Amino acid sequence: MREIKAGRIIRAVARLCQEANVVLNDDVLKALKQAHKIEESPLGKKVLGQLIENANIAEQERIPLCQDCGTAVVFLEVGQDVHISDGDLHAAVAEGVRQGYNQGYLRKSMVERPFSARVNTGDNTPPVIHTEIVPGEHVRIVVMPKGGGAENMSRLAMLKPSDGREGIIELAVRAVDEAGANPCPPVIVGLGIGATAEHSMMLAKEALLRTVGGKNQDPEVAELEGEILRRVNNLGIGPLGFGGRATALAVHAEVRPTHLASLPVAVNLQCHSARHLEAVL
């Protein structure tokens, strides 16, 4: 049994919160540069250039990529042979978020009592934590600061099995079309297909953690991703909604078996500032 002290969790989460909000991952930056290279719209091309410049300035000057520093969504993979000592795991994650957002001077966006007082908690807690027990003796922490504009465009549909592949495509394309400029395109489209309602939503969010543009290993799913991406980019929404071909950088789908009477499909959009960072302890 390996022991990991809660203090290490706190420090790791605090660092990840700050770095993820300041440094855009290489795969996202590469995808933006590729979109800029092939964009046909002069205005869309200009906007993409500004997004790339923004990412460079954020990293050089150590300032947030976006004023919306997001909900702190934290994915934990906890090895079954790990013991967390000197504190509670989820409390340590929350403390790491609190320290990271305060030390990094990141905007705090979380409010209590969402349908009444909506008073800001002042430290961007509580985080949203997803915990999975896995084999081994390590803890993997992934921090995803999820902006409100993109998260608000999430969709869940319980399709009929007869809707099939085309029903999934139509739902995903319609979700992006109706979202328009709200999720700050070019977006990454996360799709969760199958399982149950709540699990499909989780799959859609986890899909956003994949390397941008990396295809699903299942050829059938990869073909579905490509078809949705093609149709989305034919919508003409373009970068930040100003028109163009680059409405989405990628479509990532995750698929699980489901009930014979069901076809749950979830859509979770990620803005062009696709922020997430991980550490393994």
PDB file of C-alpha atoms in Angstrom:
ATOM      1  CA  MET A   1       0.000   0.000   0.000  1.00  0.00           C
ATOM      2  CA  ARG A   2       1.490   3.334  -1.107  1.00  0.00           C
ATOM      3  CA  GLU A   3       0.844   6.433   0.961  1.00  0.00           C
ATOM      4  CA  ILE A   4       0.235   9.869  -0.541  1.00  0.00           C
ATOM      5  CA  LYS A   5      -0.201  12.794   1.799  1.00  0.00           C
ATOM      6  CA  ALA A   6      -3.127  15.145   1.254  1.00  0.00           C
ATOM      7  CA  GLY A   7      -0.706  18.069   1.063  1.00  0.00           C
ATOM      8  CA  ARG A   8       0.709  16.719  -2.199  1.00  0.00           C
ATOM      9  CA  ILE A   9      -2.803  16.623  -3.634  1.00  0.00           C
ATOM     10  CA  ILE A  10      -3.388  20.236  -2.566  1.00  0.00           C
ATOM     11  CA  ARG A  11      -0.160  21.486  -4.127  1.00  0.00           C
ATOM     12  CA  ALA A  12      -0.706  19.553  -7.368  1.00  0.00           C
ATOM     13  CA  VAL A  13      -4.261  20.805  -7.825  1.00  0.00           C
ATOM     14  CA  ALA A  14      -3.265  24.413  -7.051  1.00  0.00           C
ATOM     15  CA  ARG A  15      -0.524  24.276  -9.679  1.00  0.00           C
ATOM     16  CA  LEU A  16      -2.760  22.634 -12.285  1.00  0.00           C
ATOM     17  CA  CYS A  17      -5.488  25.239 -11.812  1.00  0.00           C
ATOM     18  CA  GLN A  18      -3.034  28.036 -12.484  1.00  0.00           C
ATOM     19  CA  GLU A  19      -1.153  26.425 -15.373  1.00  0.00           C
ATOM     20  CA  ALA A  20      -4.292  25.224 -17.164  1.00  0.00           C
ATOM     21  CA  ASN A  21      -5.731  28.735 -17.122  1.00  0.00           C
ATOM     22  CA  VAL A  22      -2.556  30.318 -18.509  1.00  0.00           C
ATOM     23  CA  VAL A  23      -0.987  27.831 -20.956  1.00  0.00           C
ATOM     24  CA  LEU A  24      -2.898  26.404 -23.910  1.00  0.00           C
ATOM     25  CA  ASN A  25      -1.929  22.815 -24.639  1.00  0.00           C
ATOM     26  CA  ASP A  26       0.210  22.189 -27.724  1.00  0.00           C
ATOM     27  CA  ASP A  27      -2.442  20.059 -29.439  1.00  0.00           C
ATOM     28  CA  VAL A  28      -5.020  22.853 -29.202  1.00  0.00           C
ATOM     29  CA  LEU A  29      -2.569  25.473 -30.432  1.00  0.00           C
ATOM     30  CA  LYS A  30      -1.575  23.206 -33.327  1.00  0.00           C
ATOM     31  CA  ALA A  31      -5.229  22.750 -34.287  1.00  0.00           C
ATOM     32  CA  LEU A  32      -5.835  26.511 -34.204  1.00  0.00           C
ATOM     33  CA  LYS A  33      -2.800  27.099 -36.438  1.00  0.00           C
ATOM     34  CA  GLN A  34      -4.001  24.459 -38.891  1.00  0.00           C
ATOM     35  CA  ALA A  35      -7.466  26.046 -38.948  1.00  0.00           C
ATOM     36  CA  HIS A  36      -5.867  29.432 -39.573  1.00  0.00           C
ATOM     37  CA  LYS A  37      -3.882  27.987 -42.466  1.00  0.00           C
ATOM     38  CA  ILE A  38      -6.932  26.656 -44.328  1.00  0.00           C
ATOM     39  CA  GLU A  39      -9.626  29.174 -43.302  1.00  0.00           C
ATOM     40  CA  GLU A  40     -11.278  30.671 -46.387  1.00  0.00           C
ATOM     41  CA  SER A  41     -12.984  33.635 -44.728  1.00  0.00           C
ATOM     42  CA  PRO A  42     -10.690  36.700 -44.377  1.00  0.00           C
ATOM     43  CA  LEU A  43     -12.469  37.730 -41.177  1.00  0.00           C
ATOM     44  CA  GLY A  44     -12.391  34.193 -39.825  1.00  0.00           C
ATOM     45  CA  LYS A  45      -8.676  33.969 -40.601  1.00  0.00           C
ATOM     46  CA  LYS A  46      -8.062  37.253 -38.782  1.00  0.00           C
ATOM     47  CA  VAL A  47      -9.969  36.054 -35.720  1.00  0.00           C
ATOM     48  CA  LEU A  48      -8.006  32.801 -35.618  1.00  0.00           C
ATOM     49  CA  GLY A  49      -4.789  34.806 -35.779  1.00  0.00           C
ATOM     50  CA  GLN A  50      -5.970  36.826 -32.793  1.00  0.00           C
ATOM     51  CA  LEU A  51      -6.785  33.658 -30.840  1.00  0.00           C
ATOM     52  CA  ILE A  52      -3.285  32.319 -31.484  1.00  0.00           C
ATOM     53  CA  GLU A  53      -1.758  35.655 -30.486  1.00  0.00           C
ATOM     54  CA  ASN A  54      -3.888  35.672 -27.335  1.00  0.00           C
ATOM     55  CA  ALA A  55      -2.529  32.242 -26.364  1.00  0.00           C
ATOM     56  CA  ASN A  56       1.052  33.411 -26.879  1.00  0.00           C
ATOM     57  CA  ILE A  57       0.528  36.557 -24.793  1.00  0.00           C
ATOM     58  CA  ALA A  58      -1.192  34.594 -22.001  1.00  0.00           C
ATOM     59  CA  GLU A  59       1.759  32.202 -21.669  1.00  0.00           C
ATOM     60  CA  GLN A  60       4.441  34.895 -21.940  1.00  0.00           C
ATOM     61  CA  GLU A  61       2.825  37.311 -19.494  1.00  0.00           C
ATOM     62  CA  ARG A  62       1.324  34.662 -17.191  1.00  0.00           C
ATOM     63  CA  ILE A  63      -2.237  35.923 -17.476  1.00  0.00           C
ATOM     64  CA  PRO A  64      -5.426  33.890 -18.014  1.00  0.00           C
ATOM     65  CA  LEU A  65      -6.288  32.775 -21.526  1.00  0.00           C
ATOM     66  CA  CYS A  66      -9.871  33.855 -20.920  1.00  0.00           C
ATOM     67  CA  GLN A  67     -11.593  36.082 -18.386  1.00  0.00           C
ATOM     68  CA  ASP A  68     -13.878  33.129 -17.585  1.00  0.00           C
ATOM     69  CA  CYS A  69     -11.590  30.880 -15.562  1.00  0.00           C
ATOM     70  CA  GLY A  70     -14.389  28.368 -15.367  1.00  0.00           C
ATOM     71  CA  THR A  71     -15.796  25.770 -13.075  1.00  0.00           C
ATOM     72  CA  ALA A  72     -12.933  23.669 -11.727  1.00  0.00           C
ATOM     73  CA  VAL A  73     -13.822  20.210 -13.036  1.00  0.00           C
ATOM     74  CA  VAL A  74     -11.423  17.645 -11.585  1.00  0.00           C
ATOM     75  CA  PHE A  75     -11.060  14.048 -12.729  1.00  0.00           C
ATOM     76  CA  LEU A  76      -9.366  11.689 -10.270  1.00  0.00           C
ATOM     77  CA  GLU A  77      -8.069   8.216 -11.043  1.00  0.00           C
ATOM     78  CA  VAL A  78      -7.159   6.726  -7.685  1.00  0.00           C
ATOM     79  CA  GLY A  79      -5.128   3.534  -7.596  1.00  0.00           C
ATOM     80  CA  GLN A  80      -6.692   0.867  -5.399  1.00  0.00           C
ATOM     81  CA  ASP A  81      -3.329   0.393  -3.696  1.00  0.00           C
ATOM     82  CA  VAL A  82      -3.077   4.039  -2.605  1.00  0.00           C
ATOM     83  CA  HIS A  83      -3.835   5.400   0.847  1.00  0.00           C
ATOM     84  CA  ILE A  84      -4.447   9.151   1.214  1.00  0.00           C
ATOM     85  CA  SER A  85      -3.110  10.245   4.588  1.00  0.00           C
ATOM     86  CA  ASP A  86      -3.327  13.444   6.647  1.00  0.00           C
ATOM     87  CA  GLY A  87      -6.673  14.479   5.235  1.00  0.00           C
ATOM     88  CA  ASP A  88      -9.687  13.770   3.078  1.00  0.00           C
ATOM     89  CA  LEU A  89      -9.095  13.405  -0.672  1.00  0.00           C
ATOM     90  CA  HIS A  90     -11.995  15.566  -1.862  1.00  0.00           C
ATOM     91  CA  ALA A  91     -11.299  18.181   0.780  1.00  0.00           C
ATOM     92  CA  ALA A  92      -7.683  18.305  -0.436  1.00  0.00           C
ATOM     93  CA  VAL A  93      -8.841  18.848  -4.021  1.00  0.00           C
ATOM     94  CA  ALA A  94     -11.139  21.670  -2.893  1.00  0.00           C
ATOM     95  CA  GLU A  95      -8.309  23.280  -0.939  1.00  0.00           C
ATOM     96  CA  GLY A  96      -6.059  23.018  -3.985  1.00  0.00           C
ATOM     97  CA  VAL A  97      -8.681  24.785  -6.104  1.00  0.00           C
ATOM     98  CA  ARG A  98      -9.085  27.466  -3.439  1.00  0.00           C
ATOM     99  CA  GLN A  99      -5.348  28.095  -3.250  1.00  0.00           C
ATOM    100  CA  GLY A 100      -4.802  27.898  -6.999  1.00  0.00           C
ATOM    101  CA  TYR A 101      -7.502  30.411  -7.879  1.00  0.00           C
ATOM    102  CA  ASN A 102      -6.472  32.813  -5.113  1.00  0.00           C
ATOM    103  CA  GLN A 103      -2.728  32.594  -5.750  1.00  0.00           C
ATOM    104  CA  GLY A 104      -3.189  32.844  -9.508  1.00  0.00           C
ATOM    105  CA  TYR A 105      -5.579  35.795  -9.300  1.00  0.00           C
ATOM    106  CA  LEU A 106      -8.047  33.800 -11.370  1.00  0.00           C
ATOM    107  CA  ARG A 107     -11.670  34.877 -11.665  1.00  0.00           C
ATOM    108  CA  LYS A 108     -13.964  33.136  -9.212  1.00  0.00           C
ATOM    109  CA  SER A 109     -17.191  32.054 -10.862  1.00  0.00           C
ATOM    110  CA  MET A 110     -18.967  29.682  -8.471  1.00  0.00           C
ATOM    111  CA  VAL A 111     -22.182  30.804  -6.760  1.00  0.00           C
ATOM    112  CA  GLU A 112     -24.146  29.247  -3.920  1.00  0.00           C
ATOM    113  CA  ARG A 113     -27.911  28.661  -4.092  1.00  0.00           C
ATOM    114  CA  PRO A 114     -28.098  28.616  -7.879  1.00  0.00           C
ATOM    115  CA  PHE A 115     -31.818  29.404  -8.141  1.00  0.00           C
ATOM    116  CA  SER A 116     -32.064  32.112  -5.463  1.00  0.00           C
ATOM    117  CA  ALA A 117     -29.336  34.226  -3.829  1.00  0.00           C
ATOM    118  CA  ARG A 118     -26.483  33.245  -6.204  1.00  0.00           C
ATOM    119  CA  VAL A 119     -23.810  34.586  -3.859  1.00  0.00           C
ATOM    120  CA  ASN A 120     -20.262  34.065  -5.112  1.00  0.00           C
ATOM    121  CA  THR A 121     -18.331  31.600  -2.948  1.00  0.00           C
ATOM    122  CA  GLY A 122     -15.243  33.791  -3.325  1.00  0.00           C
ATOM    123  CA  ASP A 123     -12.689  31.068  -4.048  1.00  0.00           C
ATOM    124  CA  ASN A 124     -14.144  29.091  -6.993  1.00  0.00           C
ATOM    125  CA  THR A 125     -15.098  26.193  -4.765  1.00  0.00           C
ATOM    126  CA  PRO A 126     -16.686  23.762  -4.646  1.00  0.00           C
ATOM    127  CA  PRO A 127     -15.034  22.006  -7.558  1.00  0.00           C
ATOM    128  CA  VAL A 128     -16.877  19.340  -9.535  1.00  0.00           C
ATOM    129  CA  ILE A 129     -15.023  16.098  -8.801  1.00  0.00           C
ATOM    130  CA  HIS A 130     -15.278  12.807 -10.693  1.00  0.00           C
ATOM    131  CA  THR A 131     -13.478   9.936  -8.973  1.00  0.00           C
ATOM    132  CA  GLU A 132     -12.648   6.528 -10.427  1.00  0.00           C
ATOM    133  CA  ILE A 133     -10.895   3.673  -8.653  1.00  0.00           C
ATOM    134  CA  VAL A 134      -8.329   2.018 -10.924  1.00  0.00           C
ATOM    135  CA  PRO A 135      -5.625  -0.637 -10.515  1.00  0.00           C
ATOM    136  CA  GLY A 136      -2.212   0.496  -9.291  1.00  0.00           C
ATOM    137  CA  GLU A 137      -0.651   2.783  -6.713  1.00  0.00           C
ATOM    138  CA  HIS A 138      -0.795   6.203  -8.347  1.00  0.00           C
ATOM    139  CA  VAL A 139      -3.239   9.089  -8.389  1.00  0.00           C
ATOM    140  CA  ARG A 140      -3.890  10.817 -11.701  1.00  0.00           C
ATOM    141  CA  ILE A 141      -5.372  14.307 -11.440  1.00  0.00           C
ATOM    142  CA  VAL A 142      -6.831  16.140 -14.432  1.00  0.00           C
ATOM    143  CA  VAL A 143      -8.046  19.706 -13.948  1.00  0.00           C
ATOM    144  CA  MET A 144     -10.394  21.132 -16.574  1.00  0.00           C
ATOM    145  CA  PRO A 145     -11.459  24.768 -16.085  1.00  0.00           C
ATOM    146  CA  LYS A 146     -14.811  24.672 -17.940  1.00  0.00           C
ATOM    147  CA  GLY A 147     -16.183  28.008 -19.141  1.00  0.00           C
ATOM    148  CA  GLY A 148     -19.861  28.799 -18.694  1.00  0.00           C
ATOM    149  CA  GLY A 149     -20.541  29.871 -22.272  1.00  0.00           C
ATOM    150  CA  ALA A 150     -19.630  26.463 -23.677  1.00  0.00           C
ATOM    151  CA  GLU A 151     -21.068  24.434 -20.796  1.00  0.00           C
ATOM    152  CA  ASN A 152     -24.426  26.179 -21.188  1.00  0.00           C
ATOM    153  CA  MET A 153     -24.726  24.691 -24.674  1.00  0.00           C
ATOM    154  CA  SER A 154     -24.737  21.094 -23.400  1.00  0.00           C
ATOM    155  CA  ARG A 155     -27.461  18.789 -24.694  1.00  0.00           C
ATOM    156  CA  LEU A 156     -28.890  15.412 -23.670  1.00  0.00           C
ATOM    157  CA  ALA A 157     -31.335  13.473 -25.815  1.00  0.00           C
ATOM    158  CA  MET A 158     -32.850  10.061 -25.303  1.00  0.00           C
ATOM    159  CA  LEU A 159     -33.168   9.084 -28.938  1.00  0.00           C
ATOM    160  CA  LYS A 160     -35.120   6.112 -30.225  1.00  0.00           C
ATOM    161  CA  PRO A 161     -32.931   3.201 -31.319  1.00  0.00           C
ATOM    162  CA  SER A 162     -34.421   3.605 -34.800  1.00  0.00           C
ATOM    163  CA  ASP A 163     -32.939   7.123 -34.987  1.00  0.00           C
ATOM    164  CA  GLY A 164     -29.573   5.435 -35.322  1.00  0.00           C
ATOM    165  CA  ARG A 165     -26.468   7.009 -36.784  1.00  0.00           C
ATOM    166  CA  GLU A 166     -28.262   9.765 -38.659  1.00  0.00           C
ATOM    167  CA  GLY A 167     -30.171  10.778 -35.522  1.00  0.00           C
ATOM    168  CA  ILE A 168     -26.900  11.173 -33.641  1.00  0.00           C
ATOM    169  CA  ILE A 169     -25.416  13.290 -36.432  1.00  0.00           C
ATOM    170  CA  GLU A 170     -28.495  15.519 -36.643  1.00  0.00           C
ATOM    171  CA  LEU A 171     -28.521  16.056 -32.865  1.00  0.00           C
ATOM    172  CA  ALA A 172     -24.822  16.988 -32.719  1.00  0.00           C
ATOM    173  CA  VAL A 173     -24.978  19.334 -35.715  1.00  0.00           C
ATOM    174  CA  ARG A 174     -28.177  20.976 -34.446  1.00  0.00           C
ATOM    175  CA  ALA A 175     -26.590  21.526 -31.018  1.00  0.00           C
ATOM    176  CA  VAL A 176     -23.665  23.395 -32.588  1.00  0.00           C
ATOM    177  CA  ASP A 177     -25.928  25.309 -34.962  1.00  0.00           C
ATOM    178  CA  GLU A 178     -28.254  26.474 -32.186  1.00  0.00           C
ATOM    179  CA  ALA A 179     -25.292  27.363 -29.971  1.00  0.00           C
ATOM    180  CA  GLY A 180     -23.955  29.736 -32.624  1.00  0.00           C
ATOM    181  CA  ALA A 181     -21.303  32.071 -31.225  1.00  0.00           C
ATOM    182  CA  ASN A 182     -22.173  31.378 -27.562  1.00  0.00           C
ATOM    183  CA  PRO A 183     -19.530  28.670 -26.926  1.00  0.00           C
ATOM    184  CA  CYS A 184     -16.763  30.782 -28.525  1.00  0.00           C
ATOM    185  CA  PRO A 185     -15.964  28.672 -31.594  1.00  0.00           C
ATOM    186  CA  PRO A 186     -14.018  27.015 -33.010  1.00  0.00           C
ATOM    187  CA  VAL A 187     -15.272  24.409 -30.578  1.00  0.00           C
ATOM    188  CA  ILE A 188     -14.417  20.848 -29.743  1.00  0.00           C
ATOM    189  CA  VAL A 189     -17.535  18.677 -29.781  1.00  0.00           C
ATOM    190  CA  GLY A 190     -17.636  16.007 -27.093  1.00  0.00           C
ATOM    191  CA  LEU A 191     -20.154  13.218 -27.690  1.00  0.00           C
ATOM    192  CA  GLY A 192     -21.254  10.519 -25.282  1.00  0.00           C
ATOM    193  CA  ILE A 193     -23.273   7.752 -26.910  1.00  0.00           C
ATOM    194  CA  GLY A 194     -24.937   4.864 -25.110  1.00  0.00           C
ATOM    195  CA  ALA A 195     -24.968   3.609 -21.502  1.00  0.00           C
ATOM    196  CA  THR A 196     -27.519   5.661 -19.516  1.00  0.00           C
ATOM    197  CA  ALA A 197     -28.504   9.318 -19.407  1.00  0.00           C
ATOM    198  CA  GLU A 198     -26.052  10.344 -16.701  1.00  0.00           C
ATOM    199  CA  HIS A 199     -23.218   8.176 -18.016  1.00  0.00           C
ATOM    200  CA  SER A 200     -23.535   9.523 -21.548  1.00  0.00           C
ATOM    201  CA  MET A 201     -23.106  13.053 -20.165  1.00  0.00           C
ATOM    202  CA  MET A 202     -19.951  11.926 -18.395  1.00  0.00           C
ATOM    203  CA  LEU A 203     -18.640  10.291 -21.572  1.00  0.00           C
ATOM    204  CA  ALA A 204     -19.195  13.522 -23.518  1.00  0.00           C
ATOM    205  CA  LYS A 205     -17.135  15.502 -21.028  1.00  0.00           C
ATOM    206  CA  GLU A 206     -14.384  12.893 -20.855  1.00  0.00           C
ATOM    207  CA  ALA A 207     -14.188  12.946 -24.661  1.00  0.00           C
ATOM    208  CA  LEU A 208     -12.982  16.547 -24.430  1.00  0.00           C
ATOM    209  CA  LEU A 209      -9.813  15.332 -22.690  1.00  0.00           C
ATOM    210  CA  ARG A 210      -8.570  13.502 -25.768  1.00  0.00           C
ATOM    211  CA  THR A 211      -5.766  14.919 -27.904  1.00  0.00           C
ATOM    212  CA  VAL A 212      -7.466  17.348 -30.272  1.00  0.00           C
ATOM    213  CA  GLY A 213      -8.210  15.640 -33.562  1.00  0.00           C
ATOM    214  CA  GLY A 214      -7.134  12.215 -32.370  1.00  0.00           C
ATOM    215  CA  LYS A 215      -9.509   9.658 -33.882  1.00  0.00           C
ATOM    216  CA  ASN A 216     -11.432   7.058 -31.937  1.00  0.00           C
ATOM    217  CA  GLN A 217      -9.749   3.673 -32.236  1.00  0.00           C
ATOM    218  CA  ASP A 218     -13.012   2.107 -33.445  1.00  0.00           C
ATOM    219  CA  PRO A 219     -13.190   2.756 -37.224  1.00  0.00           C
ATOM    220  CA  GLU A 220     -16.985   3.040 -37.152  1.00  0.00           C
ATOM    221  CA  VAL A 221     -16.869   5.695 -34.435  1.00  0.00           C
ATOM    222  CA  ALA A 222     -13.983   7.500 -36.147  1.00  0.00           C
ATOM    223  CA  GLU A 223     -16.052   7.679 -39.341  1.00  0.00           C
ATOM    224  CA  LEU A 224     -18.964   9.125 -37.364  1.00  0.00           C
ATOM    225  CA  GLU A 225     -16.665  11.776 -35.859  1.00  0.00           C
ATOM    226  CA  GLY A 226     -15.430  12.762 -39.288  1.00  0.00           C
ATOM    227  CA  GLU A 227     -18.915  13.067 -40.755  1.00  0.00           C
ATOM    228  CA  ILE A 228     -20.148  15.255 -37.896  1.00  0.00           C
ATOM    229  CA  LEU A 229     -17.051  17.466 -38.156  1.00  0.00           C
ATOM    230  CA  ARG A 230     -17.620  17.910 -41.887  1.00  0.00           C
ATOM    231  CA  ARG A 231     -21.258  18.901 -41.419  1.00  0.00           C
ATOM    232  CA  VAL A 232     -20.512  21.205 -38.503  1.00  0.00           C
ATOM    233  CA  ASN A 233     -17.861  23.061 -40.476  1.00  0.00           C
ATOM    234  CA  ASN A 234     -20.325  23.475 -43.342  1.00  0.00           C
ATOM    235  CA  LEU A 235     -22.617  25.494 -41.059  1.00  0.00           C
ATOM    236  CA  GLY A 236     -20.613  28.646 -41.736  1.00  0.00           C
ATOM    237  CA  ILE A 237     -20.635  29.860 -38.118  1.00  0.00           C
ATOM    238  CA  GLY A 238     -16.858  30.243 -38.108  1.00  0.00           C
ATOM    239  CA  PRO A 239     -14.421  31.579 -35.498  1.00  0.00           C
ATOM    240  CA  LEU A 240     -16.288  33.408 -32.712  1.00  0.00           C
ATOM    241  CA  GLY A 241     -19.392  33.368 -34.919  1.00  0.00           C
ATOM    242  CA  PHE A 242     -17.998  35.785 -37.538  1.00  0.00           C
ATOM    243  CA  GLY A 243     -18.373  33.285 -40.368  1.00  0.00           C
ATOM    244  CA  GLY A 244     -16.007  30.805 -41.939  1.00  0.00           C
ATOM    245  CA  ARG A 245     -15.160  27.129 -42.139  1.00  0.00           C
ATOM    246  CA  ALA A 246     -13.553  26.685 -38.720  1.00  0.00           C
ATOM    247  CA  THR A 247     -16.620  26.188 -36.546  1.00  0.00           C
ATOM    248  CA  ALA A 248     -15.112  23.108 -34.873  1.00  0.00           C
ATOM    249  CA  LEU A 249     -11.558  21.908 -34.430  1.00  0.00           C
ATOM    250  CA  ALA A 250     -12.570  18.324 -33.715  1.00  0.00           C
ATOM    251  CA  VAL A 251     -15.367  15.936 -32.820  1.00  0.00           C
ATOM    252  CA  HIS A 252     -14.557  13.354 -30.159  1.00  0.00           C
ATOM    253  CA  ALA A 253     -17.073  10.590 -29.477  1.00  0.00           C
ATOM    254  CA  GLU A 254     -17.051   7.937 -26.789  1.00  0.00           C
ATOM    255  CA  VAL A 255     -19.459   4.991 -27.106  1.00  0.00           C
ATOM    256  CA  ARG A 256     -20.711   2.414 -24.605  1.00  0.00           C
ATOM    257  CA  PRO A 257     -23.252  -0.408 -24.759  1.00  0.00           C
ATOM    258  CA  THR A 258     -26.804   0.567 -23.857  1.00  0.00           C
ATOM    259  CA  HIS A 259     -30.253  -0.872 -23.134  1.00  0.00           C
ATOM    260  CA  LEU A 260     -32.029  -2.420 -26.124  1.00  0.00           C
ATOM    261  CA  ALA A 261     -34.799   0.199 -25.840  1.00  0.00           C
ATOM    262  CA  SER A 262     -32.470   3.206 -25.464  1.00  0.00           C
ATOM    263  CA  LEU A 263     -30.102   5.460 -27.386  1.00  0.00           C
ATOM    264  CA  PRO A 264     -28.827   8.161 -25.015  1.00  0.00           C
ATOM    265  CA  VAL A 265     -26.731  10.847 -26.711  1.00  0.00           C
ATOM    266  CA  ALA A 266     -25.003  13.711 -24.889  1.00  0.00           C
ATOM    267  CA  VAL A 267     -23.273  16.724 -26.413  1.00  0.00           C
ATOM    268  CA  ASN A 268     -20.732  18.764 -24.455  1.00  0.00           C
ATOM    269  CA  LEU A 269     -19.027  21.650 -26.236  1.00  0.00           C
ATOM    270  CA  GLN A 270     -15.616  23.035 -25.384  1.00  0.00           C
ATOM    271  CA  CYS A 271     -14.586  26.531 -26.443  1.00  0.00           C
ATOM    272  CA  HIS A 272     -11.425  27.319 -28.416  1.00  0.00           C
ATOM    273  CA  SER A 273      -9.688  27.894 -25.079  1.00  0.00           C
ATOM    274  CA  ALA A 274      -9.724  24.146 -24.419  1.00  0.00           C
ATOM    275  CA  ARG A 275      -7.978  24.046 -21.072  1.00  0.00           C
ATOM    276  CA  HIS A 276      -6.999  20.938 -19.153  1.00  0.00           C
ATOM    277  CA  LEU A 277      -3.826  19.725 -17.516  1.00  0.00           C
ATOM    278  CA  GLU A 278      -2.872  16.608 -15.604  1.00  0.00           C
ATOM    279  CA  ALA A 279      -0.425  15.317 -13.034  1.00  0.00           C
ATOM    280  CA  VAL A 280       0.336  11.812 -11.832  1.00  0.00           C
ATOM    281  CA  LEU A 281       1.434  11.379  -8.208  1.00  0.00           C
TER     282      LEU A 281
END
